[in-house]
mmCIF file of C-alpha atoms in Angstrom:
data_model
loop_
_atom_site.group_PDB
_atom_site.id
_atom_site.type_symbol
_atom_site.label_atom_id
_atom_site.label_comp_id
_atom_site.label_asym_id
_atom_site.label_seq_id
_atom_site.Cartn_x
_atom_site.Cartn_y
_atom_site.Cartn_z
ATOM 1 C CA MET A 1132 -59.687 -105.325 -101.592
ATOM 2 C CA GLN A 1133 -57.697 -102.805 -99.534
ATOM 3 C CA SER A 1134 -57.542 -100.642 -96.479
ATOM 4 C CA ASN A 1135 -58.643 -97.530 -96.679
ATOM 5 C CA PHE A 1136 -56.670 -95.637 -94.114
ATOM 6 C CA GLY A 1137 -56.056 -91.821 -95.342
ATOM 7 C CA LYS A 1138 -58.585 -91.837 -98.336
ATOM 8 C CA PHE A 1139 -61.463 -90.845 -96.383
ATOM 9 C CA ASN A 1140 -61.349 -88.360 -93.587
ATOM 10 C CA TYR A 1141 -64.335 -89.507 -91.560
ATOM 11 C CA HIS A 1142 -63.841 -86.634 -88.955
ATOM 12 C CA GLU A 1143 -64.181 -83.736 -91.573
ATOM 13 C CA GLU A 1144 -67.026 -85.644 -93.300
ATOM 14 C CA GLU A 1145 -68.693 -85.885 -89.829
ATOM 15 C CA ARG A 1146 -68.632 -82.038 -89.452
ATOM 16 C CA GLU A 1147 -70.145 -81.502 -92.892
ATOM 17 C CA ARG A 1148 -72.724 -83.699 -92.223
ATOM 18 C CA GLN A 1149 -73.514 -82.272 -88.656
ATOM 19 C CA HIS A 1150 -73.892 -78.744 -90.473
ATOM 20 C CA PHE A 1151 -75.908 -79.953 -93.041
ATOM 21 C CA PHE A 1152 -78.331 -81.515 -90.172
ATOM 22 C CA VAL A 1153 -78.374 -78.593 -88.435
ATOM 23 C CA LEU A 1154 -79.753 -76.448 -91.308
ATOM 24 C CA CYS A 1155 -82.332 -79.380 -92.161
ATOM 25 C CA ARG A 1156 -83.492 -79.575 -88.754
ATOM 26 C CA CYS A 1157 -84.246 -75.724 -88.478
ATOM 27 C CA LYS A 1158 -86.476 -76.189 -91.314
ATOM 28 C CA LEU A 1159 -88.024 -79.059 -89.998
ATOM 29 C CA MET A 1160 -88.791 -77.865 -86.364
ATOM 30 C CA ALA A 1161 -92.324 -76.370 -87.567
ATOM 31 C CA GLU A 1162 -93.370 -79.469 -89.187
ATOM 32 C CA GLU A 1163 -94.836 -81.743 -86.315
ATOM 33 C CA PRO A 1164 -95.266 -85.395 -87.165
ATOM 34 C CA VAL A 1165 -98.139 -87.225 -86.199
ATOM 35 C CA ASN A 1166 -97.329 -90.710 -87.242
ATOM 36 C CA VAL A 1167 -94.225 -93.020 -88.015
ATOM 37 C CA ASN A 1168 -94.394 -92.610 -91.976
ATOM 38 C CA GLU A 1169 -94.192 -88.817 -91.432
ATOM 39 C CA PHE A 1170 -91.088 -89.365 -89.625
ATOM 40 C CA GLN A 1171 -89.621 -90.954 -92.552
ATOM 41 C CA GLU A 1172 -90.121 -87.963 -94.645
ATOM 42 C CA LEU A 1173 -88.509 -85.609 -92.185
ATOM 43 C CA ALA A 1174 -85.693 -87.952 -92.048
ATOM 44 C CA ARG A 1175 -85.534 -88.162 -95.884
ATOM 45 C CA GLN A 1176 -85.086 -84.673 -95.897
ATOM 46 C CA ALA A 1177 -82.649 -84.226 -92.903
ATOM 47 C CA LEU A 1178 -80.271 -86.744 -94.181
ATOM 48 C CA PRO A 1179 -77.670 -87.225 -97.337
ATOM 49 C CA LYS A 1180 -79.064 -89.482 -100.107
ATOM 50 C CA MET A 1181 -76.301 -92.190 -99.201
ATOM 51 C CA TYR A 1182 -77.640 -92.441 -95.892
ATOM 52 C CA TYR A 1183 -80.969 -92.220 -96.316
ATOM 53 C CA ASP A 1184 -80.799 -95.208 -98.686
ATOM 54 C CA TYR A 1185 -78.682 -97.017 -96.509
ATOM 55 C CA TYR A 1186 -81.331 -96.779 -93.831
ATOM 56 C CA THR A 1187 -84.370 -97.305 -95.845
ATOM 57 C CA GLY A 1188 -83.284 -99.901 -98.440
ATOM 58 C CA GLY A 1189 -83.687 -103.469 -98.808
ATOM 59 C CA ALA A 1190 -82.215 -106.251 -101.148
ATOM 60 C CA GLU A 1191 -82.647 -106.625 -104.894
ATOM 61 C CA ASP A 1192 -86.134 -105.768 -106.286
ATOM 62 C CA GLN A 1193 -87.357 -104.891 -102.504
ATOM 63 C CA HIS A 1194 -90.571 -107.271 -102.840
ATOM 64 C CA THR A 1195 -90.031 -108.308 -99.219
ATOM 65 C CA LEU A 1196 -89.222 -105.001 -98.090
ATOM 66 C CA LYS A 1197 -92.620 -103.655 -99.519
ATOM 67 C CA GLU A 1198 -94.273 -106.778 -98.212
ATOM 68 C CA ASN A 1199 -93.207 -106.568 -94.459
ATOM 69 C CA VAL A 1200 -95.200 -103.467 -94.558
ATOM 70 C CA GLU A 1201 -98.082 -104.111 -96.853
ATOM 71 C CA ALA A 1202 -98.973 -107.942 -95.244
ATOM 72 C CA PHE A 1203 -100.083 -106.162 -91.846
ATOM 73 C CA SER A 1204 -102.881 -104.276 -94.059
ATOM 74 C CA ARG A 1205 -104.184 -108.163 -94.669
ATOM 75 C CA ILE A 1206 -104.755 -108.616 -91.142
ATOM 76 C CA ILE A 1207 -108.532 -107.493 -90.003
ATOM 77 C CA ILE A 1208 -108.715 -106.790 -86.415
ATOM 78 C CA ARG A 1209 -112.136 -108.305 -84.498
ATOM 79 C CA PRO A 1210 -112.868 -105.518 -81.826
ATOM 80 C CA ARG A 1211 -115.290 -106.261 -78.633
ATOM 81 C CA ILE A 1212 -117.565 -104.090 -77.661
ATOM 82 C CA LEU A 1213 -119.020 -103.019 -73.978
ATOM 83 C CA VAL A 1214 -115.769 -103.722 -72.199
ATOM 84 C CA ASP A 1215 -114.453 -101.687 -69.383
ATOM 85 C CA VAL A 1216 -111.305 -100.265 -70.897
ATOM 86 C CA SER A 1217 -110.714 -97.227 -68.640
ATOM 87 C CA LYS A 1218 -107.704 -98.437 -67.624
ATOM 88 C CA ILE A 1219 -104.955 -99.573 -70.188
ATOM 89 C CA ASP A 1220 -101.879 -101.556 -69.042
ATOM 90 C CA MET A 1221 -99.252 -102.144 -71.580
ATOM 91 C CA SER A 1222 -96.378 -103.184 -69.327
ATOM 92 C CA THR A 1223 -94.945 -106.517 -69.979
ATOM 93 C CA THR A 1224 -91.930 -108.732 -68.832
ATOM 94 C CA ILE A 1225 -89.044 -109.914 -71.218
ATOM 95 C CA LEU A 1226 -86.478 -111.939 -69.994
ATOM 96 C CA GLY A 1227 -87.270 -110.977 -66.521
ATOM 97 C CA HIS A 1228 -86.868 -107.071 -67.653
ATOM 98 C CA LYS A 1229 -90.260 -105.054 -66.716
ATOM 99 C CA THR A 1230 -91.024 -102.628 -69.393
ATOM 100 C CA SER A 1231 -93.300 -100.321 -69.980
ATOM 101 C CA ALA A 1232 -94.898 -101.481 -73.261
ATOM 102 C CA PRO A 1233 -94.500 -104.841 -75.740
ATOM 103 C CA ILE A 1234 -92.091 -102.625 -77.661
ATOM 104 C CA MET A 1235 -88.094 -103.259 -78.160
ATOM 105 C CA ILE A 1236 -85.636 -101.038 -79.814
ATOM 106 C CA ALA A 1237 -84.285 -103.546 -82.799
ATOM 107 C CA PRO A 1238 -80.488 -103.657 -83.071
ATOM 108 C CA THR A 1239 -79.490 -101.297 -86.050
ATOM 109 C CA ALA A 1240 -76.180 -100.459 -87.380
ATOM 110 C CA MET A 1241 -74.344 -96.924 -87.377
ATOM 111 C CA HIS A 1242 -76.751 -94.508 -85.706
ATOM 112 C CA LYS A 1243 -74.056 -91.311 -85.977
ATOM 113 C CA LEU A 1244 -74.708 -91.675 -89.778
ATOM 114 C CA ALA A 1245 -78.413 -90.288 -88.327
ATOM 115 C CA HIS A 1246 -77.528 -88.246 -85.785
ATOM 116 C CA HIS A 1247 -74.181 -86.894 -83.927
ATOM 117 C CA GLU A 1248 -74.995 -88.438 -80.846
ATOM 118 C CA GLY A 1249 -75.758 -91.850 -82.126
ATOM 119 C CA GLU A 1250 -76.857 -94.974 -80.113
ATOM 120 C CA VAL A 1251 -76.378 -92.712 -77.101
ATOM 121 C CA ALA A 1252 -79.204 -90.717 -78.239
ATOM 122 C CA THR A 1253 -81.090 -93.792 -78.806
ATOM 123 C CA ALA A 1254 -80.550 -95.477 -75.665
ATOM 124 C CA ARG A 1255 -81.434 -92.262 -73.723
ATOM 125 C CA GLY A 1256 -84.691 -92.079 -75.662
ATOM 126 C CA ALA A 1257 -85.307 -95.950 -74.968
ATOM 127 C CA ALA A 1258 -84.446 -95.283 -70.951
ATOM 128 C CA ALA A 1259 -87.181 -92.307 -71.084
ATOM 129 C CA CYS A 1260 -89.683 -94.650 -72.323
ATOM 130 C CA ASP A 1261 -88.957 -97.513 -70.221
ATOM 131 C CA ILE A 1262 -88.385 -99.909 -72.977
ATOM 132 C CA ILE A 1263 -85.639 -102.368 -73.780
ATOM 133 C CA MET A 1264 -82.850 -100.989 -76.724
ATOM 134 C CA GLY A 1265 -81.170 -103.513 -78.773
ATOM 135 C CA LEU A 1266 -77.351 -102.499 -79.781
ATOM 136 C CA SER A 1267 -75.758 -103.572 -82.834
ATOM 137 C CA TYR A 1268 -72.481 -104.982 -83.023
ATOM 138 C CA MET A 1269 -72.199 -102.212 -85.821
ATOM 139 C CA SER A 1270 -72.841 -99.512 -83.399
ATOM 140 C CA THR A 1271 -70.693 -96.257 -84.108
ATOM 141 C CA CYS A 1272 -70.871 -95.259 -80.059
ATOM 142 C CA THR A 1273 -68.855 -98.159 -78.014
ATOM 143 C CA VAL A 1274 -70.752 -100.590 -75.527
ATOM 144 C CA GLU A 1275 -69.132 -98.994 -72.485
ATOM 145 C CA GLU A 1276 -70.415 -95.020 -73.952
ATOM 146 C CA VAL A 1277 -73.866 -96.580 -74.453
ATOM 147 C CA ALA A 1278 -73.669 -98.392 -71.060
ATOM 148 C CA SER A 1279 -72.809 -95.312 -69.051
ATOM 149 C CA SER A 1280 -75.289 -92.882 -70.900
ATOM 150 C CA CYS A 1281 -78.810 -93.919 -69.031
ATOM 151 C CA ASN A 1282 -80.058 -96.654 -67.221
ATOM 152 C CA ALA A 1283 -82.227 -98.262 -70.269
ATOM 153 C CA VAL A 1284 -82.101 -102.083 -70.123
ATOM 154 C CA ARG A 1285 -80.163 -103.041 -73.055
ATOM 155 C CA PHE A 1286 -79.221 -106.188 -74.979
ATOM 156 C CA PHE A 1287 -76.257 -106.387 -77.180
ATOM 157 C CA GLN A 1288 -76.657 -107.987 -80.612
ATOM 158 C CA MET A 1289 -73.897 -109.772 -82.489
ATOM 159 C CA TYR A 1290 -72.550 -111.095 -85.605
ATOM 160 C CA VAL A 1291 -70.003 -113.971 -85.386
ATOM 161 C CA TYR A 1292 -66.472 -112.960 -86.915
ATOM 162 C CA LYS A 1293 -63.988 -115.360 -88.537
ATOM 163 C CA ARG A 1294 -61.788 -114.056 -85.690
ATOM 164 C CA ARG A 1295 -63.560 -115.601 -82.698
ATOM 165 C CA ASP A 1296 -61.652 -113.915 -80.129
ATOM 166 C CA ILE A 1297 -62.905 -110.567 -81.189
ATOM 167 C CA THR A 1298 -66.666 -111.872 -80.851
ATOM 168 C CA ALA A 1299 -65.593 -113.380 -77.464
ATOM 169 C CA LEU A 1300 -64.388 -110.150 -76.379
ATOM 170 C CA MET A 1301 -67.395 -108.297 -77.358
ATOM 171 C CA VAL A 1302 -69.554 -110.386 -75.658
ATOM 172 C CA HIS A 1303 -67.611 -110.125 -72.389
ATOM 173 C CA ARG A 1304 -67.635 -106.521 -72.887
ATOM 174 C CA ALA A 1305 -71.423 -106.543 -73.124
ATOM 175 C CA GLU A 1306 -71.600 -108.875 -70.092
ATOM 176 C CA LYS A 1307 -69.170 -106.562 -68.059
ATOM 177 C CA ASN A 1308 -71.168 -103.286 -68.952
ATOM 178 C CA GLY A 1309 -74.497 -104.818 -67.764
ATOM 179 C CA PHE A 1310 -76.290 -105.895 -70.955
ATOM 180 C CA GLY A 1311 -79.130 -108.223 -70.165
ATOM 181 C CA ALA A 1312 -79.021 -110.612 -72.997
ATOM 182 C CA ILE A 1313 -77.122 -111.374 -76.271
ATOM 183 C CA ILE A 1314 -79.088 -111.252 -79.632
ATOM 184 C CA LEU A 1315 -77.483 -113.546 -82.174
ATOM 185 C CA THR A 1316 -77.988 -112.460 -85.665
ATOM 186 C CA ALA A 1317 -78.231 -115.964 -87.647
ATOM 187 C CA ASP A 1318 -79.249 -114.798 -91.406
ATOM 188 C CA THR A 1319 -76.006 -113.171 -92.789
ATOM 189 C CA PRO A 1320 -73.654 -115.711 -94.149
ATOM 190 C CA ARG A 1321 -72.866 -113.360 -96.508
ATOM 191 C CA LEU A 1322 -74.273 -109.604 -96.964
ATOM 192 C CA GLY A 1323 -77.868 -109.530 -99.131
ATOM 193 C CA ARG A 1324 -77.355 -107.334 -102.419
ATOM 194 C CA ARG A 1325 -78.459 -104.220 -101.472
ATOM 195 C CA GLU A 1326 -78.284 -102.125 -104.534
ATOM 196 C CA ALA A 1327 -78.615 -98.651 -103.194
ATOM 197 C CA ASP A 1328 -75.922 -99.015 -101.305
ATOM 198 C CA ILE A 1329 -73.506 -100.497 -104.361
ATOM 199 C CA LYS A 1330 -74.732 -97.686 -106.393
ATOM 200 C CA ASN A 1331 -73.963 -95.202 -103.850
ATOM 201 C CA LYS A 1332 -70.858 -96.484 -102.661
ATOM 202 C CA MET A 1333 -71.658 -96.493 -99.475
ATOM 203 C CA ILE A 1334 -69.101 -95.804 -96.905
ATOM 204 C CA ALA A 1335 -68.098 -97.884 -93.698
ATOM 205 C CA PRO A 1336 -66.852 -95.831 -91.098
ATOM 206 C CA GLN A 1337 -64.143 -96.826 -88.505
ATOM 207 C CA LEU A 1338 -66.566 -98.715 -85.551
ATOM 208 C CA LYS A 1339 -65.156 -97.734 -82.458
ATOM 209 C CA ASN A 1340 -66.060 -100.841 -80.731
ATOM 210 C CA PHE A 1341 -63.011 -102.512 -82.814
ATOM 211 C CA GLU A 1342 -60.618 -99.858 -82.535
ATOM 212 C CA GLY A 1343 -57.154 -101.714 -82.324
ATOM 213 C CA LEU A 1344 -58.981 -105.057 -82.741
ATOM 214 C CA ILE A 1345 -59.441 -104.771 -86.492
ATOM 215 C CA SER A 1346 -60.175 -102.081 -89.457
ATOM 216 C CA THR A 1347 -63.797 -101.824 -90.250
ATOM 217 C CA GLU A 1348 -62.817 -98.978 -93.013
ATOM 218 C CA TYR A 1349 -62.816 -101.072 -96.488
ATOM 219 C CA VAL A 1350 -62.970 -99.959 -99.959
ATOM 220 C CA SER A 1351 -64.237 -102.180 -102.865
ATOM 221 C CA ASP A 1352 -64.191 -101.856 -106.794
ATOM 222 C CA LYS A 1353 -67.764 -103.379 -106.472
ATOM 223 C CA GLY A 1354 -69.633 -100.793 -104.751
ATOM 224 C CA SER A 1355 -70.621 -100.930 -101.112
ATOM 225 C CA ASN A 1356 -67.938 -100.500 -98.512
ATOM 226 C CA ILE A 1357 -70.487 -102.156 -96.497
ATOM 227 C CA GLU A 1358 -70.487 -105.505 -98.167
ATOM 228 C CA ALA A 1359 -66.757 -105.367 -98.693
ATOM 229 C CA LEU A 1360 -66.324 -105.294 -94.701
ATOM 230 C CA ALA A 1361 -68.787 -108.205 -94.325
ATOM 231 C CA ALA A 1362 -67.285 -110.284 -96.563
ATOM 232 C CA VAL A 1363 -63.922 -109.837 -95.074
ATOM 233 C CA THR A 1364 -65.045 -110.244 -91.342
ATOM 234 C CA PHE A 1365 -68.538 -112.411 -91.082
ATOM 235 C CA ASP A 1366 -67.861 -116.035 -90.392
ATOM 236 C CA ALA A 1367 -70.048 -117.899 -93.215
ATOM 237 C CA SER A 1368 -69.043 -121.432 -91.499
ATOM 238 C CA LEU A 1369 -71.365 -120.412 -88.450
ATOM 239 C CA CYS A 1370 -74.005 -123.095 -87.846
ATOM 240 C CA TRP A 1371 -76.234 -124.621 -84.780
ATOM 241 C CA LYS A 1372 -73.438 -126.286 -82.960
ATOM 242 C CA ASP A 1373 -71.850 -122.982 -82.760
ATOM 243 C CA ILE A 1374 -74.819 -121.989 -80.185
ATOM 244 C CA GLU A 1375 -72.969 -124.060 -77.929
ATOM 245 C CA TRP A 1376 -69.731 -122.411 -78.172
ATOM 246 C CA LEU A 1377 -71.645 -118.947 -77.550
ATOM 247 C CA LYS A 1378 -73.171 -120.552 -74.456
ATOM 248 C CA SER A 1379 -69.877 -121.937 -72.966
ATOM 249 C CA ILE A 1380 -68.402 -118.016 -73.044
ATOM 250 C CA THR A 1381 -71.482 -116.311 -71.563
ATOM 251 C CA LYS A 1382 -73.996 -116.532 -68.757
ATOM 252 C CA LEU A 1383 -76.109 -114.417 -70.638
ATOM 253 C CA PRO A 1384 -79.271 -115.376 -72.084
ATOM 254 C CA ILE A 1385 -79.149 -116.037 -76.124
ATOM 255 C CA LEU A 1386 -81.891 -115.077 -78.582
ATOM 256 C CA ILE A 1387 -81.593 -116.095 -81.891
ATOM 257 C CA LYS A 1388 -82.615 -113.421 -84.671
ATOM 258 C CA GLY A 1389 -83.203 -114.677 -88.226
ATOM 259 C CA VAL A 1390 -85.693 -117.398 -87.795
ATOM 260 C CA LEU A 1391 -88.566 -117.851 -90.357
ATOM 261 C CA THR A 1392 -89.601 -121.317 -90.282
ATOM 262 C CA SER A 1393 -90.969 -123.851 -88.115
ATOM 263 C CA GLU A 1394 -87.870 -126.095 -88.828
ATOM 264 C CA ASP A 1395 -85.574 -123.570 -87.733
ATOM 265 C CA ALA A 1396 -87.909 -122.558 -84.744
ATOM 266 C CA ILE A 1397 -87.319 -126.477 -83.639
ATOM 267 C CA LYS A 1398 -83.866 -126.128 -84.504
ATOM 268 C CA ALA A 1399 -83.350 -123.241 -82.204
ATOM 269 C CA ILE A 1400 -85.303 -124.866 -79.134
ATOM 270 C CA GLU A 1401 -83.276 -127.875 -79.368
ATOM 271 C CA ALA A 1402 -79.933 -125.633 -79.161
ATOM 272 C CA GLY A 1403 -80.969 -124.345 -75.940
ATOM 273 C CA VAL A 1404 -81.953 -120.402 -76.931
ATOM 274 C CA ALA A 1405 -83.865 -118.232 -74.574
ATOM 275 C CA GLY A 1406 -86.038 -116.978 -77.268
ATOM 276 C CA ILE A 1407 -86.497 -116.493 -80.975
ATOM 277 C CA ILE A 1408 -86.807 -113.330 -82.777
ATOM 278 C CA VAL A 1409 -88.910 -113.862 -86.065
ATOM 279 C CA SER A 1410 -87.250 -111.432 -88.501
ATOM 280 C CA ASN A 1411 -85.802 -111.066 -92.085
ATOM 281 C CA HIS A 1412 -83.181 -108.581 -91.608
ATOM 282 C CA GLY A 1413 -85.537 -105.900 -92.243
ATOM 283 C CA ALA A 1414 -85.810 -107.471 -95.857
ATOM 284 C CA ARG A 1415 -82.073 -106.551 -96.546
ATOM 285 C CA GLN A 1416 -80.772 -109.907 -96.822
ATOM 286 C CA LEU A 1417 -82.728 -112.209 -98.967
ATOM 287 C CA ASP A 1418 -85.323 -110.906 -101.328
ATOM 288 C CA TYR A 1419 -88.765 -112.825 -101.732
ATOM 289 C CA ALA A 1420 -88.161 -114.125 -98.385
ATOM 290 C CA PRO A 1421 -91.725 -113.981 -96.697
ATOM 291 C CA ALA A 1422 -92.937 -110.942 -94.841
ATOM 292 C CA THR A 1423 -92.051 -111.733 -91.299
ATOM 293 C CA ILE A 1424 -95.843 -111.215 -89.985
ATOM 294 C CA SER A 1425 -97.030 -113.884 -92.583
ATOM 295 C CA VAL A 1426 -94.916 -116.573 -90.562
ATOM 296 C CA LEU A 1427 -94.958 -115.513 -87.239
ATOM 297 C CA GLU A 1428 -97.791 -117.766 -86.268
ATOM 298 C CA GLU A 1429 -96.103 -120.843 -87.868
ATOM 299 C CA VAL A 1430 -92.943 -120.093 -85.719
ATOM 300 C CA VAL A 1431 -95.342 -119.637 -82.460
ATOM 301 C CA HIS A 1432 -96.795 -122.950 -83.192
ATOM 302 C CA ALA A 1433 -93.427 -124.695 -83.505
ATOM 303 C CA VAL A 1434 -92.409 -123.500 -80.271
ATOM 304 C CA GLN A 1435 -95.175 -124.411 -78.171
ATOM 305 C CA GLY A 1436 -94.436 -121.679 -75.563
ATOM 306 C CA LYS A 1437 -91.420 -123.201 -74.712
ATOM 307 C CA VAL A 1438 -89.718 -119.813 -75.301
ATOM 308 C CA PRO A 1439 -90.888 -116.446 -76.034
ATOM 309 C CA VAL A 1440 -91.293 -115.505 -79.511
ATOM 310 C CA PHE A 1441 -90.623 -112.074 -80.766
ATOM 311 C CA PHE A 1442 -91.352 -109.873 -83.843
ATOM 312 C CA ASP A 1443 -89.588 -107.945 -86.102
ATOM 313 C CA GLY A 1444 -90.259 -106.463 -89.540
ATOM 314 C CA GLY A 1445 -92.442 -103.656 -90.860
ATOM 315 C CA VAL A 1446 -94.056 -102.107 -87.692
ATOM 316 C CA ARG A 1447 -95.227 -98.630 -88.596
ATOM 317 C CA ARG A 1448 -98.342 -98.484 -86.304
ATOM 318 C CA GLY A 1449 -99.879 -99.573 -83.186
ATOM 319 C CA THR A 1450 -102.316 -101.614 -84.800
ATOM 320 C CA ASP A 1451 -99.219 -103.211 -86.481
ATOM 321 C CA ILE A 1452 -98.190 -104.284 -82.941
ATOM 322 C CA PHE A 1453 -101.523 -105.222 -81.752
ATOM 323 C CA LYS A 1454 -101.712 -107.958 -84.965
ATOM 324 C CA ALA A 1455 -98.184 -109.212 -83.744
ATOM 325 C CA LEU A 1456 -99.196 -109.846 -80.296
ATOM 326 C CA ALA A 1457 -102.600 -111.407 -81.140
ATOM 327 C CA LEU A 1458 -100.436 -113.782 -83.409
ATOM 328 C CA GLY A 1459 -98.624 -114.931 -80.370
ATOM 329 C CA ALA A 1460 -95.593 -112.404 -80.363
ATOM 330 C CA LYS A 1461 -94.395 -111.671 -76.631
ATOM 331 C CA ALA A 1462 -93.192 -107.954 -78.233
ATOM 332 C CA VAL A 1463 -92.219 -106.457 -81.226
ATOM 333 C CA LEU A 1464 -88.790 -104.928 -82.033
ATOM 334 C CA ILE A 1465 -88.778 -101.379 -84.326
ATOM 335 C CA GLY A 1466 -85.857 -100.504 -86.270
ATOM 336 C CA ARG A 1467 -86.046 -98.120 -89.191
ATOM 337 C CA ALA A 1468 -89.145 -96.228 -87.289
ATOM 338 C CA VAL A 1469 -86.297 -95.319 -84.565
ATOM 339 C CA ILE A 1470 -83.862 -94.352 -87.228
ATOM 340 C CA TYR A 1471 -86.517 -92.234 -88.652
ATOM 341 C CA GLY A 1472 -86.836 -90.306 -85.227
ATOM 342 C CA LEU A 1473 -83.299 -90.037 -84.431
ATOM 343 C CA ALA A 1474 -82.379 -88.420 -87.860
ATOM 344 C CA ALA A 1475 -85.090 -85.714 -87.859
ATOM 345 C CA LYS A 1476 -84.768 -84.838 -83.917
ATOM 346 C CA GLY A 1477 -82.204 -86.783 -82.045
ATOM 347 C CA GLU A 1478 -83.155 -88.355 -78.751
ATOM 348 C CA VAL A 1479 -86.438 -86.272 -78.751
ATOM 349 C CA GLY A 1480 -87.469 -87.889 -82.039
ATOM 350 C CA VAL A 1481 -86.652 -91.366 -80.615
ATOM 351 C CA LYS A 1482 -89.125 -90.698 -77.514
ATOM 352 C CA GLN A 1483 -91.765 -89.379 -80.097
ATOM 353 C CA VAL A 1484 -91.632 -92.393 -82.191
ATOM 354 C CA ILE A 1485 -92.061 -94.769 -79.212
ATOM 355 C CA GLN A 1486 -94.577 -92.541 -77.746
ATOM 356 C CA MET A 1487 -96.650 -92.529 -80.698
ATOM 357 C CA LEU A 1488 -96.624 -96.248 -81.186
ATOM 358 C CA ARG A 1489 -97.617 -96.410 -77.344
ATOM 359 C CA ASP A 1490 -99.969 -94.510 -78.078
ATOM 360 C CA GLU A 1491 -101.590 -95.907 -80.955
ATOM 361 C CA LEU A 1492 -101.398 -99.379 -79.594
ATOM 362 C CA GLU A 1493 -103.285 -98.104 -76.258
ATOM 363 C CA LEU A 1494 -105.956 -96.734 -78.552
ATOM 364 C CA THR A 1495 -106.001 -99.952 -80.760
ATOM 365 C CA MET A 1496 -106.379 -101.885 -77.288
ATOM 366 C CA ALA A 1497 -109.353 -99.722 -75.852
ATOM 367 C CA LEU A 1498 -111.171 -99.751 -79.178
ATOM 368 C CA SER A 1499 -110.840 -103.590 -79.333
ATOM 369 C CA GLY A 1500 -111.478 -104.455 -75.529
ATOM 370 C CA CYS A 1501 -108.615 -105.292 -74.229
ATOM 371 C CA CYS A 1502 -107.262 -104.054 -70.951
ATOM 372 C CA SER A 1503 -103.871 -105.450 -70.907
ATOM 373 C CA VAL A 1504 -101.575 -107.292 -73.254
ATOM 374 C CA GLU A 1505 -102.496 -110.540 -72.088
ATOM 375 C CA ASP A 1506 -105.923 -109.649 -72.979
ATOM 376 C CA ILE A 1507 -105.075 -109.676 -76.480
ATOM 377 C CA THR A 1508 -105.795 -113.153 -78.156
ATOM 378 C CA ARG A 1509 -105.583 -114.982 -81.458
ATOM 379 C CA SER A 1510 -109.412 -114.276 -81.516
ATOM 380 C CA HIS A 1511 -109.036 -110.340 -82.126
ATOM 381 C CA VAL A 1512 -107.478 -110.964 -85.635
ATOM 382 C CA ILE A 1513 -108.636 -112.725 -88.816
ATOM 383 C CA THR A 1514 -105.678 -113.253 -91.302
ATOM 384 C CA GLU A 1515 -106.022 -113.494 -95.177
ATOM 385 C CA LYS A 1516 -105.639 -117.294 -95.136
ATOM 386 C CA GLU A 1517 -108.566 -117.375 -92.868
ATOM 387 C CA ARG A 1518 -110.680 -114.821 -95.239
ATOM 388 C CA PHE A 1519 -109.744 -117.114 -98.340
ATOM 389 C CA ILE A 1520 -110.678 -120.355 -96.612
ATOM 390 C CA CYS A 1521 -114.029 -118.819 -95.527
ATOM 391 C CA ARG A 1522 -114.789 -117.823 -99.097
ATOM 392 C CA MET A 1523 -114.421 -121.593 -100.270
#
């Protein structure tokens, strides 16, 4: 494994990619998508195969990737009728921040591979829709660039590097630039086997947040440069006691992302986190881990209302959001859906995707007899397990 300086001209590749994007977007302008799945097709047409595969791919056989989406179809909504739904209020409060809907943008890496404005365009889309954005540790725009681009409420997602001084510096930069919380991704001691990236020899460009600190450009004879980067930088020794270290270097509330079991939910509460994100990393880590919607309720029951529980994984419809809220989530995070909008139409596409999901959620609430998110209760859904028990 060696540094890749001089072997890959990122700026030249960027110019060629943006020329390609412009040609594709001219073709796509006449095709107005009506749902997230159609935005995915526009993204496929707009992106080079390497980058499309990077954003859409999962680990190994991609069983969990499929299940994250398909598991929603096995949950049935129980609508209530003759309720006055002439006014629907989707607003909620997340860690003290008022937001227009129980939707957050999940932290996803390297947005400039999808659009030349990168995370700045995503942040502006979030601000326009009055929702919270999670900024990835692996972003292609700096913390400062995103913070100065708009007035969106922002949370900063982080990995813990072997060099803890770099991690501490990034946390301090986020705090200095007005980020409202830290999201600790805890399910990545090593990177999952993402076979599309290996086949494509996925390129990891130098990430601006780390310029002058560490090189993020690596090559590997095993395929994915992203995997090579993670192997060099990520701290596989990270464990529960390190939550205390993180709390000691920041005053920001800490959300832990990657919880899938009641046991870990209880440990997270004991560690003093401010919230839990039920997530399997977009099915990019451990294949055959459970679909997140299938374990959400287990985590909610374990937490017993002590901290808010958020949901991440497979959301493509407003009905999916409704189901997650009914099973106890405070809000949902959307990742790939936002990337699809960004790839197809930049900031405008981000706003359109968010608005689509808000509109679909509003309609679902109206047709289910719910005037506010607080009205969405466990009685509004039937899970596959419950249907099975009823048949016994």
